[in-house]
Coordinates of C-alpha atoms in Angstrom, one line a residue:
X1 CA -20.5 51.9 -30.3
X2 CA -19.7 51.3 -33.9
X3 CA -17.4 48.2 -35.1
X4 CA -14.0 49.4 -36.6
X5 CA -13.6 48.5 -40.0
X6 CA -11.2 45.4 -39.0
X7 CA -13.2 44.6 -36.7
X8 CA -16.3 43.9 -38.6
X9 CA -13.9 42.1 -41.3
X10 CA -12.7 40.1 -38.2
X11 CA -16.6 39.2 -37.4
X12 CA -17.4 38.8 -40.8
X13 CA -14.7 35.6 -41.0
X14 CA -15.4 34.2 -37.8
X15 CA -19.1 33.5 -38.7
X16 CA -18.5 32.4 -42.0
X17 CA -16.0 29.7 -40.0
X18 CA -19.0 28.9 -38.0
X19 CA -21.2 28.4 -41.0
X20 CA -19.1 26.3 -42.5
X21 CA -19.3 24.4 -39.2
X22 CA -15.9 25.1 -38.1
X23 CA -15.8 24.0 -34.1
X24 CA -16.0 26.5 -31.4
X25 CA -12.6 25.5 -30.1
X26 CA -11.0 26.2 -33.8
X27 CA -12.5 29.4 -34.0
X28 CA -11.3 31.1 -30.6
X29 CA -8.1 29.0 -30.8
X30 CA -8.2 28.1 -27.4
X31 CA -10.0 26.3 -24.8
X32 CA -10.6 25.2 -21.2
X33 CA -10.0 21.8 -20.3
X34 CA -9.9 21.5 -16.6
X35 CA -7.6 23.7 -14.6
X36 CA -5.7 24.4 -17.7
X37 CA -6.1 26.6 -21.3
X38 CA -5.1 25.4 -24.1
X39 CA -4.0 26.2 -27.2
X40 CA -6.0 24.1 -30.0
X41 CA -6.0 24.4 -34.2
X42 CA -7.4 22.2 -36.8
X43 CA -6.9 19.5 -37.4
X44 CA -5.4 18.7 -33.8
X45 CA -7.9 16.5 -32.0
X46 CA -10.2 18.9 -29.9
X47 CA -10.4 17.8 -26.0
X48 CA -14.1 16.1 -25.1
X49 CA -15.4 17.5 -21.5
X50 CA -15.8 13.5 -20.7
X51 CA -12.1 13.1 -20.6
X52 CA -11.6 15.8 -17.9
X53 CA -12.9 12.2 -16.2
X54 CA -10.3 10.1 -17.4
X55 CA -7.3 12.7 -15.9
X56 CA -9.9 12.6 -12.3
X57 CA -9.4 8.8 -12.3
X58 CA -6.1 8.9 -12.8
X59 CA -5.1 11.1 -9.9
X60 CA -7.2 9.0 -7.5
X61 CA -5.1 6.2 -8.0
X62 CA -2.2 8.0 -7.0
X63 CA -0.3 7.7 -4.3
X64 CA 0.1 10.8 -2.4
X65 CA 2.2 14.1 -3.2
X66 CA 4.7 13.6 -1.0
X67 CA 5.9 9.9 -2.4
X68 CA 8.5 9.6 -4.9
X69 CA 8.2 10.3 -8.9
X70 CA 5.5 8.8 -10.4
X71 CA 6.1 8.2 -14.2
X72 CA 3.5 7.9 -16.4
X73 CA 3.3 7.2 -20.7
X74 CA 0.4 8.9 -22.7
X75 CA 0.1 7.7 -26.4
X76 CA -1.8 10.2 -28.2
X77 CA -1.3 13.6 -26.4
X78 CA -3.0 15.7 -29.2
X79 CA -2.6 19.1 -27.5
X80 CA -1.8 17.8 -24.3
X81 CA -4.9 18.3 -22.1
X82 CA -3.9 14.7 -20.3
X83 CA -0.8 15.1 -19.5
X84 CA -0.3 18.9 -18.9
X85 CA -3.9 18.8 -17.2
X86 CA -2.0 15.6 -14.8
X87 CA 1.3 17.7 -14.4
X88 CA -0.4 20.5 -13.7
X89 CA -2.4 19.3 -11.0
X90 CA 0.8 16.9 -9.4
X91 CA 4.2 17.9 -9.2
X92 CA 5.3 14.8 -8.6
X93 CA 4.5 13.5 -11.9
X94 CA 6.9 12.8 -14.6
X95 CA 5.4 12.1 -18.4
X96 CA 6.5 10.8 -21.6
X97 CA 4.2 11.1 -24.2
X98 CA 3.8 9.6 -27.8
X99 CA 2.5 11.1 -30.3
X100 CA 2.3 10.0 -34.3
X101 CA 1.1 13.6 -35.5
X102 CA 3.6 15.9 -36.1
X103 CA 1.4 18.8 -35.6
X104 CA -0.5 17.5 -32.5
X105 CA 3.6 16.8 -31.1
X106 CA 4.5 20.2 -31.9
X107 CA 1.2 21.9 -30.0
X108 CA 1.6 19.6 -27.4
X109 CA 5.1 21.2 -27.0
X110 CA 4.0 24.5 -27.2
X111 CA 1.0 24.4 -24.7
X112 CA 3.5 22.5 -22.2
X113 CA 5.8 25.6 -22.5
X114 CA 2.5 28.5 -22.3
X115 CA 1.9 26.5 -19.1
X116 CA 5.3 26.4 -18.0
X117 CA 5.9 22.3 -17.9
X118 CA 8.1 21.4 -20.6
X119 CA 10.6 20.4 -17.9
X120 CA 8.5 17.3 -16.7
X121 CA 7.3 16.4 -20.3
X122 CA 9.1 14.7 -23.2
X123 CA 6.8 14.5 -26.6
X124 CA 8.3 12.1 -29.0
X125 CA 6.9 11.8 -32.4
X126 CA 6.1 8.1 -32.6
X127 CA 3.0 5.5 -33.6
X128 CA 2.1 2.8 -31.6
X129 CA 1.0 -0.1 -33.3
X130 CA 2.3 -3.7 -33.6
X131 CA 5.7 -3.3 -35.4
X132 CA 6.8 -0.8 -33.3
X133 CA 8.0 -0.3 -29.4
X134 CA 8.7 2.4 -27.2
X135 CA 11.8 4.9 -28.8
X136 CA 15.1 4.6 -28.4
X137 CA 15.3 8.2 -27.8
X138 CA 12.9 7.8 -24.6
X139 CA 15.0 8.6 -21.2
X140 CA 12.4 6.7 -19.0
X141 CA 11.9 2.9 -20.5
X142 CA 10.2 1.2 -17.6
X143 CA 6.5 3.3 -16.4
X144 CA 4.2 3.5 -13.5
X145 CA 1.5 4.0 -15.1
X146 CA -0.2 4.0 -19.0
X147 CA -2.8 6.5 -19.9
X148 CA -4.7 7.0 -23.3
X149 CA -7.6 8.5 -24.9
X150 CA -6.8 6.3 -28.3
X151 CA -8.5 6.2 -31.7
X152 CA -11.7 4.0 -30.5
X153 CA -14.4 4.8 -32.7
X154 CA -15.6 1.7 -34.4
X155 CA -15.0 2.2 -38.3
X156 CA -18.7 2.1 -39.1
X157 CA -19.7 4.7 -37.1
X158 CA -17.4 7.0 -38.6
X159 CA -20.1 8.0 -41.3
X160 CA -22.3 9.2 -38.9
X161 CA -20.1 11.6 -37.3
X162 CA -20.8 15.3 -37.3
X163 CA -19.2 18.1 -40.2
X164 CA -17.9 19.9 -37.1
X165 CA -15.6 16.8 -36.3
X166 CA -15.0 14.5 -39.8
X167 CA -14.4 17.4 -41.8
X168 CA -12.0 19.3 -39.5
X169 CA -10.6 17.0 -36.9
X170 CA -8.0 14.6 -38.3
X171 CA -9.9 11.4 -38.0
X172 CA -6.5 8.8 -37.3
X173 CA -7.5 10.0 -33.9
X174 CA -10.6 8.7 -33.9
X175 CA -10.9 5.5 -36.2
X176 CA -9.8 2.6 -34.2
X177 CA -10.6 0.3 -37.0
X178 CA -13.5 -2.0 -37.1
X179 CA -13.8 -3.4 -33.9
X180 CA -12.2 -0.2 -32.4
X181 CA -9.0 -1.7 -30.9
X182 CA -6.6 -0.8 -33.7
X183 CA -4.9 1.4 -31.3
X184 CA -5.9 -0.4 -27.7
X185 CA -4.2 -3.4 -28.7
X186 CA -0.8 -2.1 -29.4
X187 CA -0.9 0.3 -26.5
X188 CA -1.6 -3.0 -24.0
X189 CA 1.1 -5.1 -25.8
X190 CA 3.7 -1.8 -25.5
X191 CA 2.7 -1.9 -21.8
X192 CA 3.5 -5.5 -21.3
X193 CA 6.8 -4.7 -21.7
X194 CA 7.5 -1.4 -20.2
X195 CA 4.5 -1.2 -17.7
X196 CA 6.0 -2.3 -14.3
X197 CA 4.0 -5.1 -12.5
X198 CA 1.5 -3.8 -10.8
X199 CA 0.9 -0.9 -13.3
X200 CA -2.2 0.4 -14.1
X201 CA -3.5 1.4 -17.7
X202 CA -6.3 4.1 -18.1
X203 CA -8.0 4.0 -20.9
X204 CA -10.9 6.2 -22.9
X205 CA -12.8 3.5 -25.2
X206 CA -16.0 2.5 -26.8
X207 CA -18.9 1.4 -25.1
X208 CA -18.6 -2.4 -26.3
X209 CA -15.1 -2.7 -25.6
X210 CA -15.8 -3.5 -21.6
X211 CA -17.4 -6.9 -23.5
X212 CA -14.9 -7.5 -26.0
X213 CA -12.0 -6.5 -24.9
X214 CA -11.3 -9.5 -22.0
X215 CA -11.7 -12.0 -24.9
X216 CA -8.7 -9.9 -26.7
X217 CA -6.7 -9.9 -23.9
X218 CA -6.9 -13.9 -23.6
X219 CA -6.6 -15.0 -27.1
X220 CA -3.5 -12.2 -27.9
X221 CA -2.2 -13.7 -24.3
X222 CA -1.9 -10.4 -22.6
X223 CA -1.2 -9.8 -19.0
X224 CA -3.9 -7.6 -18.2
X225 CA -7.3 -7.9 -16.6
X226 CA -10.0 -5.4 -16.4
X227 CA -10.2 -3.7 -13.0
X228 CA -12.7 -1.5 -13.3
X229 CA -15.1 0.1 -15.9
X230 CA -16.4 3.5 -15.0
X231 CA -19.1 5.6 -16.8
X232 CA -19.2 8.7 -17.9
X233 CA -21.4 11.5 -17.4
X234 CA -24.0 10.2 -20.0
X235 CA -24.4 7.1 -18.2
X236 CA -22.2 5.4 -21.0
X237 CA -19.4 2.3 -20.2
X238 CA -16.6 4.7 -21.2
X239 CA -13.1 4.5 -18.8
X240 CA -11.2 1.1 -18.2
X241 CA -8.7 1.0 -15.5
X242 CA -6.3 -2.3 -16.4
X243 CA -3.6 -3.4 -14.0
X244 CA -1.0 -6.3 -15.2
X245 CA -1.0 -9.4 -13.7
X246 CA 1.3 -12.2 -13.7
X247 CA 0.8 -15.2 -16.0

């Protein structure tokens, strides 16, 4: 069978995306990220198969189903395959989610609506960093649980990133500065004050930060110790689980 006209004009852009080294996700304008699809576009972060992990570690530590609400923060939804991956898979979970990318707030939005969870979800456009707390705007102030796959690349690796991902990802999502924590910090020091005791924090980091993070946590004073450090499928140091601790 013989390719319509369009449809070999259609062929002919989609490989010259992929020569150009446009990703996969970009080209097809969706993809899988657990039990969910979702809608992706450049330069929205693209969701990494190892973070299907993080959303896994989270729900273990969950009480079960049948208990009250659970309300969780993300910072840094990007298209939402977190928390619409977590509110997918619990109904009892309740998530608000920050987001500093206008465009990665607005897909977030629309993949929670494709998937028909807007009504557990609230996106607010908003950085996290040290001048800044949680929104005035936020109707929950005070959370069970912090999750976050941050901006944790150390700033010298960034050079040796692939085109597929410096060139079309937006790379605030990725640099976390130059030991990495740019973002980490602020998220801890925003839980500190709206995390309840007792609340964990998962986090998606570098390999070092395991090391470096606990002498962080005692020098800036914050009320967190690391509980566990889990690996990834590459055998890498790559998930933190935090809980805060009185001091």
């Amino acid at each position: 069978q013989h390719l319509t006209q369009d449809q070999f004009e259609e062929l002919n852009r989609l490989v010259s995306c992929r020569l150009a080294r446009m990703p996969l996700q970009y080209i097809a304008g969706n993809w899988d990220f657990r039990e969910i699809t979702l809608q992706v576009r450049p330069p929205v972060f693209i969701p990494r198969p190892e973070t299907e992990q993080l959303v896994e570690l989270v729900l273990q530590n969950l009480p079960n189903e049948n208990e009250d609400k659970i309300r969780i923060l993300e910072v840094g939804p990007g298209c939402g395959n977190i928390c619409l991956s977590l509110l997918h898979e619990r109904s009892n979970i309740l998530v608000t989610a920050l987001e500093r990318s206008q465009m990665a707030a607005k897909l977030t939005k629309e993949n929670a609506c494709l998937l028909n969870l807007k009504h557990r979800l609230e996106v607010h456009e908003a950085r996290v960093d040290d001048t800044t707390g949680l929104p005035e705007s936020c109707s929950v102030q005070r959370f069970d649980h912090f999750v976050s796959n941050p901006p944790y690349v150390l700033r010298k690796d960034l050079m040796s990133l692939a085109p597929e991902i410096s060139v079309f990802e937006d790379l605030r999502a990725l640099d976390g500065g130059a030991e990495g924590l740019d973002v980490v910090l602020p998220i801890l020091r925003l839980a500190q004050d709206h995390l309840r005791d007792g609340g964990l924090v998962f986090l998606e980091v570098d390999p070092c930060h395991p090391h470096i993070l606990p002498q962080h946590l005692e020098k800036s004073n914050l009320p967190f110790e690391i509980r566990e450090v889990v690996k990834d499928f590459n055998d890498k140091e790559r998930f933190l689980i935090l809980n805060k601790i009185d001091k």
